[in-house]
Amino acid sequence: MTIRDIDINVSKDVKAMLREVEKFSMEVMRPAGIALDRLSDPEDVIKKESVLWDVFKRFREMDLHLLQIPKRLGGMAEDLDPMAAILMTEQLGYADAGLTISMGVSSLPFNAAAMFPMPAMQQLAKDFCGDKTGSLIGCWAITEPDHGSDWSLGGNKPKCGPSVTGVLKGDEYIVNGEKSEWVSNGTIATHAMLHVGLYPERGMDGQGLAIIPLDLPGISRGKPLDKMGQRPLNQGSIIFQDARIPKKYMAVPNPDFLKATTGQGLANVNGGMSIVFAGLAKAAYDEAYRYSRKRVQGGSRIFEHKNVKLKLMQMFTRVEAARANARRMALYNFANPMKPSVVHAVAAKCLSTETATRVASDAMQIFGGYGLAKEYPIEKMFRDARASMIEDGVNEVLAIKATEFM
Ligand SMILES: Cc1cc2nc3c(=O)[nH]c(=O)nc-3n(C[C@H](O)[C@H](O)[C@H](O)COP(=O)(O)OP(=O)(O)OC[C@H]3O[C@@H](n4cnc5c(N)ncnc54)[C@H](O)[C@@H]3O)c2cc1C
C-alpha cells in the first residue's frame, strides 16, 4: 500500500476531477517527463515533434490553466475549491515536477495580467483562457546573469540594481540588458512577466513589472539550458537590445507598489512550490516502498529487514509532515489572499524541497545499485528534487528574506 490520503473532506465532484488529473498526470505527464529527461540535447525537448507540446495541449484542454483567473475573463477562480487546487497540484508534482513547473510558470504572466484593470492586461488574460492548444506560454523573467539572490533579497543600494533597465521615451520604454539562462520556459515563452529596473538610484527597490509579448523588436533568446534536474523544464535567457516596450504593457510602473506587494508574490510562488515538491517527496517514498516489497536479498524481501523498515517509516513521517504543512499553509493563504503568511509559505517551500531531496536520496539507498540506474525513476526524482532547493530562490536566501515578514 502506498500512503493513504487522510484529507477526505472533499466533494464527489472534486474526487471525480482528481481522478481525471491523476489519469492525465500518470498516463501523459509521467511518461513524457521520463522521455524528455533522457534527451541529451535540450534543443530536442522543444523541437516541433516533441511530446512536450502534447503535454501543454492536454493540460489546456483539461482547463487546468484557468484555476487562478476570474470567471468574467473566462477562468474559474471563484468556483475553485482550494483543497481541490492543492490536491491537483500535488498530484502533478507527483507525476513530474519539472513539467508541473513548466505548466505553472506558463500561466504566471496571464494570471498576473488578470489582476490589472488596464484593457491590454484584461484582454491578455481573456486570450489565455481561450487558448486550448498551448499557443500562449508565459515565463517569469527575473534572474539575471549577475543578479540571482539579489532579487530575492531586494534592497536600495544603487550599485546593486537590475541590469535589465527601462527608460521611458514618449509612449515606450526602451529596454536593455539580459535575463539569465535560468528563466523557466525562457526559450519557448510567448509572453513574459518581466522585472525591469526603472529607477537605478534605488537599486533593486527601483524595479517595475511589465507583462509583455516576446515578439517585440529588440528581444531575442539564448539557447535552451543543459542542466542536471528537471530537464523537461525548458530554460533559457532573454536578451533586450533597445527593445521598445509600449507603455500599456508596464503593469506596475511604480516601484513602491511592487515592493508593497512583494509578500503576496513570495507567498504565492513559495506556496505553489511547497505543494509540488511535497508531491515529488511522496512519489519517491511510494517507489521505495513498492520496490522494498519486491526485491529479495538475504532470503527475504528487503522490506523485512529492520533497517529498511525503519528508513521507510522515517521517510513516511517526513513526507506526511511536508504534505500536511504545505496544505495547512496553502489553505490559510487561499483564505487570506491580500495578507497571506509569507513566513509559512517560505517555511513550507524549504521543508517540502528539503524533504523531497532527502526522501529521494533515502529511496535511492533502498534501491541499492538500481537507485542509480535509468531503468528506475528514482535517480531522476533525486535530480528533480535537488534542483528545487535552488529554484525560485535559494532556500537559505529565501529564509533570510522571510524573516522580514515575521
Ligand atoms: C530549476 C530552476 C528554475 C528556475 N526558474 C526561474 C525562473 O522561472 N525565472 C527566473 O528568473 N529565475 C529562475 N531560476 C533562477 C533562480 O531563481 C536562481 O538560481 C536563484 O535565485 C539563485 O540565484 P543564483 O543561481 O544566481 O545563485 P547566487 O545568487 O549566485 O547564489 C549562490 C550562493 O551564494 C549564496 N548567496 C548569494 N547571495 C547571498 C546573500 N546576499 N546572502 C547570503 N547568501 C548569499 C546563496 O545562498 C547560494 O548558495 C530558476 C532556477 C532553477 C534552479
Short mmCIF file of C-alpha atoms and ligand atoms in Angstrom, two decimals:
data_model
loop_
_atom_site.label_atom_id
_atom_site.label_comp_id
_atom_site.label_asym_id
_atom_site.label_seq_id
_atom_site.Cartn_x
_atom_site.Cartn_y
_atom_site.Cartn_z
CA MET A 1 0.00 0.00 0.00
CA THR A 2 1.19 3.50 -0.74
CA ILE A 3 0.37 6.45 1.54
CA ARG A 4 -3.33 6.68 2.36
CA ASP A 5 -4.73 10.19 1.88
CA ILE A 6 -6.38 11.17 5.17
CA ASP A 7 -7.67 14.56 3.98
CA ILE A 8 -11.01 13.08 2.98
CA ASN A 9 -13.22 16.13 3.29
CA VAL A 10 -13.69 16.78 -0.44
CA SER A 11 -16.86 16.59 -2.52
CA LYS A 12 -17.73 13.87 -5.04
CA ASP A 13 -17.13 16.36 -7.86
CA VAL A 14 -13.66 17.13 -6.57
CA LYS A 15 -12.89 13.42 -6.26
CA ALA A 16 -14.01 12.92 -9.88
CA MET A 17 -11.85 15.85 -11.02
CA LEU A 18 -8.89 14.41 -9.12
CA ARG A 19 -9.29 11.06 -10.84
CA GLU A 20 -9.07 12.85 -14.20
CA VAL A 21 -5.98 14.76 -13.12
CA GLU A 22 -4.39 11.59 -11.79
CA LYS A 23 -5.03 9.81 -15.09
CA PHE A 24 -3.58 12.69 -17.13
CA SER A 25 -0.60 13.08 -14.83
CA MET A 26 0.35 9.39 -14.74
CA GLU A 27 -0.56 8.44 -18.30
CA VAL A 28 0.62 11.57 -20.10
CA MET A 29 2.95 13.63 -17.89
CA ARG A 30 4.95 10.88 -16.18
CA PRO A 31 6.00 9.05 -19.38
CA ALA A 32 6.54 12.36 -21.22
CA GLY A 33 8.76 13.59 -18.38
CA ILE A 34 10.87 10.42 -18.48
CA ALA A 35 11.22 10.60 -22.27
CA LEU A 36 12.18 14.29 -22.23
CA ASP A 37 14.63 13.77 -19.37
CA ARG A 38 16.52 11.21 -21.46
CA LEU A 39 17.11 13.56 -24.39
CA SER A 40 20.75 14.54 -24.26
CA ASP A 41 20.26 17.78 -26.21
CA PRO A 42 17.87 20.26 -24.54
CA GLU A 43 17.07 21.60 -28.04
CA ASP A 44 15.27 18.30 -28.67
CA VAL A 45 12.95 18.91 -25.69
CA ILE A 46 11.37 21.81 -27.56
CA LYS A 47 11.53 20.66 -31.15
CA LYS A 48 8.29 20.61 -33.13
CA GLU A 49 7.56 16.92 -32.75
CA SER A 50 8.43 16.82 -29.01
CA VAL A 51 5.94 15.22 -26.63
CA LEU A 52 6.24 18.44 -24.58
CA TRP A 53 3.65 20.09 -26.83
CA ASP A 54 1.25 17.23 -26.26
CA VAL A 55 1.52 17.85 -22.51
CA PHE A 56 0.82 21.57 -22.98
CA LYS A 57 -2.17 20.82 -25.21
CA ARG A 58 -3.70 18.21 -22.91
CA PHE A 59 -3.15 20.47 -19.88
CA ARG A 60 -5.03 23.30 -21.57
CA GLU A 61 -7.77 21.01 -22.89
CA MET A 62 -8.43 19.99 -19.30
CA ASP A 63 -8.78 23.69 -18.38
CA LEU A 64 -6.04 23.36 -15.77
CA HIS A 65 -4.74 26.79 -16.82
CA LEU A 66 -7.94 28.54 -15.68
CA LEU A 67 -7.66 27.96 -11.95
CA GLN A 68 -6.47 31.42 -10.92
CA ILE A 69 -8.32 33.65 -13.42
CA PRO A 70 -11.76 35.12 -12.58
CA LYS A 71 -14.88 33.88 -14.36
CA ARG A 72 -15.60 37.22 -16.04
CA LEU A 73 -12.41 36.72 -18.09
CA GLY A 74 -13.11 33.07 -18.85
CA GLY A 75 -11.40 31.49 -15.84
CA MET A 76 -12.77 29.51 -12.92
CA ALA A 77 -11.13 31.03 -9.84
CA GLU A 78 -14.39 31.67 -7.95
CA ASP A 79 -15.59 28.08 -8.40
CA LEU A 80 -12.37 26.52 -7.26
CA ASP A 81 -12.33 24.53 -4.04
CA PRO A 82 -8.92 25.43 -2.50
CA MET A 83 -8.39 21.84 -1.34
CA ALA A 84 -9.04 20.63 -4.90
CA ALA A 85 -6.37 23.00 -6.21
CA ILE A 86 -3.91 21.74 -3.60
CA LEU A 87 -4.58 18.06 -4.30
CA MET A 88 -4.37 18.53 -8.07
CA THR A 89 -1.10 20.45 -7.80
CA GLU A 90 0.38 17.80 -5.54
CA GLN A 91 -0.64 15.08 -7.99
CA LEU A 92 1.01 16.90 -10.89
CA GLY A 93 4.21 17.26 -8.84
CA TYR A 94 3.95 13.56 -8.02
CA ALA A 95 3.93 12.72 -11.73
CA ASP A 96 6.66 15.08 -12.95
CA ALA A 97 7.94 18.13 -11.07
CA GLY A 98 9.76 19.77 -14.00
CA LEU A 99 6.73 19.62 -16.29
CA THR A 100 4.49 20.85 -13.48
CA ILE A 101 6.73 23.90 -13.05
CA SER A 102 6.69 24.47 -16.81
CA MET A 103 2.87 24.33 -16.88
CA GLY A 104 2.60 26.55 -13.78
CA VAL A 105 5.06 29.19 -14.97
CA SER A 106 3.34 29.23 -18.36
CA SER A 107 0.27 30.70 -16.60
CA LEU A 108 2.06 33.27 -14.42
CA PRO A 109 2.05 36.40 -16.65
CA PHE A 110 -1.58 35.80 -17.61
CA ASN A 111 -2.73 35.19 -14.04
CA ALA A 112 -0.98 38.42 -13.10
CA ALA A 113 -2.49 40.30 -16.07
CA ALA A 114 -5.98 39.38 -14.83
CA MET A 115 -5.31 41.42 -11.68
CA PHE A 116 -4.66 44.69 -13.51
CA PRO A 117 -7.62 46.76 -14.79
CA MET A 118 -5.90 48.09 -17.94
CA PRO A 119 -7.65 46.88 -21.15
CA ALA A 120 -4.43 45.39 -22.60
CA MET A 121 -3.97 43.26 -19.46
CA GLN A 122 -7.58 42.12 -19.26
CA GLN A 123 -7.52 41.13 -22.94
CA LEU A 124 -4.34 39.13 -22.43
CA ALA A 125 -5.92 37.16 -19.59
CA LYS A 126 -9.02 36.52 -21.75
CA ASP A 127 -6.93 35.32 -24.69
CA PHE A 128 -5.08 32.96 -22.39
CA CYS A 129 -8.30 31.46 -21.06
CA GLY A 130 -9.42 30.79 -24.63
CA ASP A 131 -6.16 29.03 -25.54
CA LYS A 132 -6.77 25.27 -25.70
CA THR A 133 -3.67 24.38 -27.69
CA GLY A 134 -0.77 25.83 -25.73
CA SER A 135 -0.07 28.62 -28.19
CA LEU A 136 0.33 31.17 -25.37
CA ILE A 137 3.15 30.33 -22.99
CA GLY A 138 4.36 32.50 -20.17
CA CYS A 139 7.60 32.91 -18.28
CA TRP A 140 8.78 34.86 -15.26
CA ALA A 141 11.90 36.82 -16.22
CA ILE A 142 13.61 37.97 -13.07
CA THR A 143 17.07 36.41 -12.55
CA GLU A 144 20.00 37.99 -14.41
CA PRO A 145 23.48 36.61 -15.05
CA ASP A 146 24.89 38.84 -12.29
CA HIS A 147 21.82 39.05 -10.03
CA GLY A 148 20.32 35.86 -8.61
CA SER A 149 19.79 36.01 -4.86
CA ASP A 150 19.87 39.83 -5.10
CA TRP A 151 16.34 39.65 -6.49
CA SER A 152 15.12 37.57 -3.56
CA LEU A 153 16.65 39.98 -1.05
CA GLY A 154 15.84 43.35 -2.67
CA GLY A 155 17.46 46.49 -1.25
CA ASN A 156 18.11 50.10 -2.21
CA LYS A 157 21.86 50.06 -2.98
CA PRO A 158 22.34 51.86 -6.33
CA LYS A 159 25.41 49.70 -7.10
CA CYS A 160 23.30 46.56 -6.80
CA GLY A 161 20.39 47.25 -9.11
CA PRO A 162 18.82 45.34 -12.00
CA SER A 163 20.93 45.01 -15.15
CA VAL A 164 17.82 44.96 -17.31
CA THR A 165 16.70 48.57 -17.31
CA GLY A 166 13.96 50.56 -18.97
CA VAL A 167 13.85 54.24 -19.84
CA LEU A 168 10.54 55.90 -20.72
CA LYS A 169 10.63 57.77 -24.04
CA GLY A 170 7.25 59.03 -25.17
CA ASP A 171 4.85 56.11 -25.14
CA GLU A 172 7.52 53.41 -24.99
CA TYR A 173 10.10 52.04 -22.60
CA ILE A 174 13.47 51.40 -24.20
CA VAL A 175 14.72 48.24 -22.50
CA ASN A 176 18.27 46.89 -22.47
CA GLY A 177 20.01 44.02 -20.67
CA GLU A 178 19.79 40.26 -20.26
CA LYS A 179 17.70 37.87 -18.17
CA SER A 180 19.61 34.73 -17.27
CA GLU A 181 19.51 31.27 -18.81
CA TRP A 182 17.62 30.11 -15.72
CA VAL A 183 14.34 31.66 -16.84
CA SER A 184 11.88 28.75 -16.94
CA ASN A 185 10.17 28.44 -20.35
CA GLY A 186 12.68 31.14 -21.39
CA THR A 187 13.19 29.98 -24.98
CA ILE A 188 9.60 28.86 -25.66
CA ALA A 189 7.57 31.59 -23.96
CA THR A 190 5.38 33.92 -26.00
CA HIS A 191 4.94 36.30 -23.05
CA ALA A 192 6.96 37.33 -20.02
CA MET A 193 6.33 38.80 -16.64
CA LEU A 194 9.42 40.99 -16.69
CA HIS A 195 11.12 42.64 -13.73
CA VAL A 196 12.90 45.72 -15.01
CA GLY A 197 14.92 48.47 -13.31
CA LEU A 198 13.26 51.87 -13.81
CA TYR A 199 14.97 53.92 -11.11
CA PRO A 200 18.67 52.90 -10.97
CA GLU A 201 19.33 55.17 -7.99
CA ARG A 202 17.01 52.94 -5.90
CA GLY A 203 18.84 49.66 -6.65
CA MET A 204 16.67 46.52 -6.59
CA ASP A 205 13.90 48.52 -4.97
CA GLY A 206 13.64 50.69 -8.11
CA GLN A 207 12.06 48.00 -10.29
CA GLY A 208 8.81 47.92 -12.23
CA LEU A 209 6.87 44.98 -13.63
CA ALA A 210 5.94 44.64 -17.29
CA ILE A 211 3.80 41.92 -18.84
CA ILE A 212 4.92 41.74 -22.44
CA PRO A 213 4.69 39.76 -25.64
CA LEU A 214 8.15 38.48 -26.51
CA ASP A 215 7.89 39.09 -30.26
CA LEU A 216 8.62 42.81 -29.91
CA PRO A 217 11.57 44.17 -31.91
CA GLY A 218 14.85 44.07 -29.98
CA ILE A 219 14.07 40.88 -28.00
CA SER A 220 16.00 37.67 -28.65
CA ARG A 221 16.60 34.36 -26.85
CA GLY A 222 19.55 32.27 -25.82
CA LYS A 223 19.89 28.50 -26.22
CA PRO A 224 17.98 26.03 -24.07
CA LEU A 225 19.94 25.38 -20.86
CA ASP A 226 21.55 21.97 -20.30
CA LYS A 227 21.23 21.05 -16.63
CA MET A 228 21.08 18.21 -14.08
CA GLY A 229 17.48 18.08 -12.83
CA GLN A 230 14.03 18.97 -14.15
CA ARG A 231 15.31 18.51 -17.69
CA PRO A 232 11.82 18.54 -19.24
CA LEU A 233 11.55 22.12 -17.98
CA ASN A 234 12.86 24.36 -20.76
CA GLN A 235 15.07 27.23 -19.53
CA GLY A 236 16.95 29.95 -21.35
CA SER A 237 17.97 33.59 -21.43
CA ILE A 238 16.07 36.55 -22.86
CA ILE A 239 18.06 39.42 -24.31
CA PHE A 240 16.86 43.01 -24.73
CA GLN A 241 18.68 45.30 -27.15
CA ASP A 242 16.93 48.64 -27.42
CA ALA A 243 13.66 46.74 -27.18
CA ARG A 244 10.67 49.06 -27.41
CA ILE A 245 8.01 48.14 -24.92
CA PRO A 246 4.75 50.09 -25.26
CA LYS A 247 3.73 51.84 -22.05
CA LYS A 248 0.48 49.85 -21.90
CA TYR A 249 2.46 46.72 -21.02
CA MET A 250 4.12 48.29 -17.95
CA ALA A 251 1.62 46.83 -15.48
CA VAL A 252 3.43 48.27 -12.46
CA PRO A 253 5.46 51.39 -13.20
CA ASN A 254 5.52 52.34 -9.52
CA PRO A 255 8.28 50.51 -7.57
CA ASP A 256 6.63 51.35 -4.24
CA PHE A 257 3.53 49.40 -5.24
CA LEU A 258 5.64 46.43 -6.31
CA LYS A 259 7.58 46.50 -3.04
CA ALA A 260 4.35 46.68 -1.06
CA THR A 261 3.06 43.52 -2.77
CA THR A 262 6.30 41.53 -2.56
CA GLY A 263 4.85 39.46 0.27
CA GLN A 264 1.89 38.33 -1.83
CA GLY A 265 4.21 37.29 -4.65
CA LEU A 266 6.51 35.39 -2.31
CA ALA A 267 3.59 33.64 -0.61
CA ASN A 268 2.05 32.63 -3.92
CA VAL A 269 5.18 31.24 -5.56
CA ASN A 270 6.65 29.56 -2.49
CA GLY A 271 3.26 28.13 -1.58
CA GLY A 272 2.95 26.51 -5.02
CA MET A 273 6.48 25.13 -4.86
CA SER A 274 5.81 23.57 -1.45
CA ILE A 275 2.85 21.59 -2.79
CA VAL A 276 4.58 20.44 -5.99
CA PHE A 277 7.61 19.13 -4.10
CA ALA A 278 5.57 17.52 -1.34
CA GLY A 279 4.07 15.58 -4.26
CA LEU A 280 7.51 14.60 -5.52
CA ALA A 281 8.54 13.51 -1.99
CA LYS A 282 5.52 11.21 -1.86
CA ALA A 283 6.35 9.78 -5.29
CA ALA A 284 9.88 8.88 -4.16
CA TYR A 285 8.54 7.25 -1.00
CA ASP A 286 5.99 5.22 -2.98
CA GLU A 287 8.65 3.93 -5.36
CA ALA A 288 10.89 2.88 -2.46
CA TYR A 289 8.04 1.17 -0.64
CA ARG A 290 6.94 -0.80 -3.71
CA TYR A 291 10.50 -1.83 -4.54
CA SER A 292 11.15 -2.97 -0.97
CA ARG A 293 8.19 -5.37 -1.21
CA LYS A 294 9.56 -7.00 -4.36
CA ARG A 295 13.33 -7.09 -4.02
CA VAL A 296 14.68 -10.22 -2.37
CA GLN A 297 18.06 -10.25 -0.64
CA GLY A 298 19.25 -12.36 2.31
CA GLY A 299 16.45 -14.83 1.64
CA SER A 300 13.58 -12.38 2.16
CA ARG A 301 12.06 -9.25 0.70
CA ILE A 302 14.20 -6.28 1.74
CA PHE A 303 11.10 -4.79 3.41
CA GLU A 304 11.56 -7.48 6.09
CA HIS A 305 14.97 -6.10 7.09
CA LYS A 306 14.65 -3.84 10.11
CA ASN A 307 16.92 -1.10 8.74
CA VAL A 308 14.77 -0.84 5.59
CA LYS A 309 11.54 -0.79 7.63
CA LEU A 310 12.94 1.94 9.86
CA LYS A 311 14.09 4.04 6.89
CA LEU A 312 10.68 3.70 5.22
CA MET A 313 8.92 4.80 8.39
CA GLN A 314 11.23 7.81 8.70
CA MET A 315 10.59 8.69 5.05
CA PHE A 316 6.84 8.28 5.55
CA THR A 317 6.94 10.63 8.56
CA ARG A 318 8.88 13.29 6.66
CA VAL A 319 6.64 13.09 3.60
CA GLU A 320 3.47 13.38 5.67
CA ALA A 321 4.88 16.30 7.67
CA ALA A 322 5.72 18.17 4.45
CA ARG A 323 2.34 17.44 2.83
CA ALA A 324 0.33 18.38 5.91
CA ASN A 325 2.34 21.54 6.42
CA ALA A 326 2.00 22.62 2.78
CA ARG A 327 -1.76 22.02 2.84
CA ARG A 328 -2.25 23.91 6.10
CA MET A 329 -0.26 26.90 4.81
CA ALA A 330 -1.99 26.90 1.42
CA LEU A 331 -5.50 26.78 2.90
CA TYR A 332 -4.69 29.74 5.12
CA ASN A 333 -3.17 31.74 2.26
CA PHE A 334 -6.08 30.94 -0.08
CA ALA A 335 -8.42 32.37 2.54
CA ASN A 336 -6.24 35.47 3.05
CA PRO A 337 -5.02 36.48 -0.43
CA MET A 338 -4.36 40.11 0.50
CA LYS A 339 -2.50 39.27 3.71
CA PRO A 340 -1.03 35.81 3.27
CA SER A 341 1.57 34.41 5.65
CA VAL A 342 4.89 34.74 3.84
CA VAL A 343 6.80 33.07 6.65
CA HIS A 344 4.63 29.97 6.48
CA ALA A 345 4.90 29.86 2.67
CA VAL A 346 8.70 30.11 2.66
CA ALA A 347 8.98 27.62 5.53
CA ALA A 348 6.77 25.23 3.56
CA LYS A 349 8.84 25.68 0.37
CA CYS A 350 12.04 24.94 2.29
CA LEU A 351 10.52 21.98 4.15
CA SER A 352 9.00 20.38 1.04
CA THR A 353 12.05 20.81 -1.19
CA GLU A 354 14.43 19.59 1.52
CA THR A 355 12.10 16.68 2.28
CA ALA A 356 11.85 15.75 -1.41
CA THR A 357 15.65 15.78 -1.72
CA ARG A 358 16.18 13.78 1.49
CA VAL A 359 13.45 11.25 0.75
CA ALA A 360 14.58 10.76 -2.85
CA SER A 361 18.12 10.18 -1.57
CA ASP A 362 16.85 7.66 1.02
CA ALA A 363 14.80 5.97 -1.70
CA MET A 364 17.98 5.64 -3.76
CA GLN A 365 19.62 3.90 -0.79
CA ILE A 366 16.73 1.44 -0.54
CA PHE A 367 17.02 0.68 -4.26
CA GLY A 368 20.74 -0.08 -3.82
CA GLY A 369 22.58 -0.05 -7.17
CA TYR A 370 19.32 0.18 -9.10
CA GLY A 371 18.68 3.54 -7.44
CA LEU A 372 21.38 4.91 -9.73
CA ALA A 373 20.08 3.19 -12.88
CA LYS A 374 18.00 4.96 -15.51
CA GLU A 375 15.77 1.88 -15.60
CA TYR A 376 14.05 3.10 -12.42
CA PRO A 377 12.60 6.58 -11.78
CA ILE A 378 14.50 7.29 -8.55
CA GLU A 379 17.66 8.84 -9.96
CA LYS A 380 15.52 11.30 -11.97
CA MET A 381 13.39 12.11 -8.94
CA PHE A 382 16.53 12.81 -6.94
CA ARG A 383 17.88 15.17 -9.61
CA ASP A 384 14.50 16.90 -9.95
CA ALA A 385 14.23 17.33 -6.17
CA ARG A 386 17.78 18.64 -5.78
CA ALA A 387 17.14 21.48 -8.23
CA SER A 388 14.18 22.64 -6.16
CA MET A 389 16.34 23.85 -3.25
CA ILE A 390 17.77 26.50 -5.63
CA GLU A 391 14.71 27.08 -7.80
CA ASP A 392 12.67 30.26 -7.25
CA GLY A 393 15.31 31.41 -4.79
CA VAL A 394 17.98 29.52 -2.86
CA ASN A 395 16.37 28.17 0.33
CA GLU A 396 18.85 29.91 2.64
CA VAL A 397 18.30 33.28 0.99
CA LEU A 398 14.52 32.86 0.99
CA ALA A 399 14.72 32.09 4.70
CA ILE A 400 16.63 35.32 5.33
CA LYS A 401 14.05 37.26 3.32
CA ALA A 402 11.15 35.62 5.16
CA THR A 403 12.37 36.98 8.49
CA GLU A 404 11.30 40.45 7.26
CA PHE A 405 7.71 39.19 7.42
CA MET A 406 7.87 37.66 10.90
C1 LIG B 1 15.04 24.76 -11.74
C2 LIG B 1 15.16 26.25 -11.66
C3 LIG B 1 14.16 27.07 -12.18
C4 LIG B 1 14.30 28.46 -12.16
N1 LIG B 1 13.33 29.23 -12.73
C5 LIG B 1 13.50 30.57 -12.82
C6 LIG B 1 12.54 31.40 -13.48
O1 LIG B 1 11.49 30.92 -13.94
N2 LIG B 1 12.79 32.72 -13.60
C7 LIG B 1 13.90 33.29 -13.10
O2 LIG B 1 14.07 34.48 -13.27
N3 LIG B 1 14.83 32.54 -12.43
C8 LIG B 1 14.66 31.20 -12.28
N4 LIG B 1 15.59 30.42 -11.62
C9 LIG B 1 16.75 31.07 -11.06
C10 LIG B 1 16.76 31.07 -9.54
O3 LIG B 1 15.78 31.94 -9.05
C11 LIG B 1 18.17 31.43 -9.09
O4 LIG B 1 19.02 30.36 -9.47
C12 LIG B 1 18.26 31.67 -7.61
O5 LIG B 1 17.58 32.83 -7.24
C13 LIG B 1 19.70 31.77 -7.13
O6 LIG B 1 20.44 32.67 -7.90
P1 LIG B 1 21.87 32.23 -8.47
O7 LIG B 1 21.70 30.92 -9.14
O8 LIG B 1 22.39 33.36 -9.25
O9 LIG B 1 22.76 31.97 -7.18
P2 LIG B 1 23.56 33.10 -6.36
O10 LIG B 1 22.67 34.22 -6.03
O11 LIG B 1 24.83 33.40 -7.05
O12 LIG B 1 23.86 32.34 -5.01
C14 LIG B 1 24.93 31.38 -4.91
C15 LIG B 1 25.13 31.02 -3.43
O13 LIG B 1 25.51 32.17 -2.68
C16 LIG B 1 24.61 32.40 -1.59
N5 LIG B 1 24.29 33.85 -1.57
C17 LIG B 1 24.19 34.68 -2.62
N6 LIG B 1 23.90 35.92 -2.23
C18 LIG B 1 23.75 35.88 -0.90
C19 LIG B 1 23.44 36.85 0.08
N7 LIG B 1 23.22 38.13 -0.25
N8 LIG B 1 23.36 36.46 1.36
C20 LIG B 1 23.60 35.17 1.70
N9 LIG B 1 23.93 34.19 0.80
C21 LIG B 1 24.00 34.55 -0.46
C22 LIG B 1 23.37 31.58 -1.88
O14 LIG B 1 22.81 31.05 -0.70
C23 LIG B 1 23.86 30.47 -2.79
O15 LIG B 1 24.17 29.31 -2.03
C24 LIG B 1 15.45 29.04 -11.60
C25 LIG B 1 16.44 28.22 -11.03
C26 LIG B 1 16.31 26.85 -11.05
C27 LIG B 1 17.39 26.00 -10.44
#
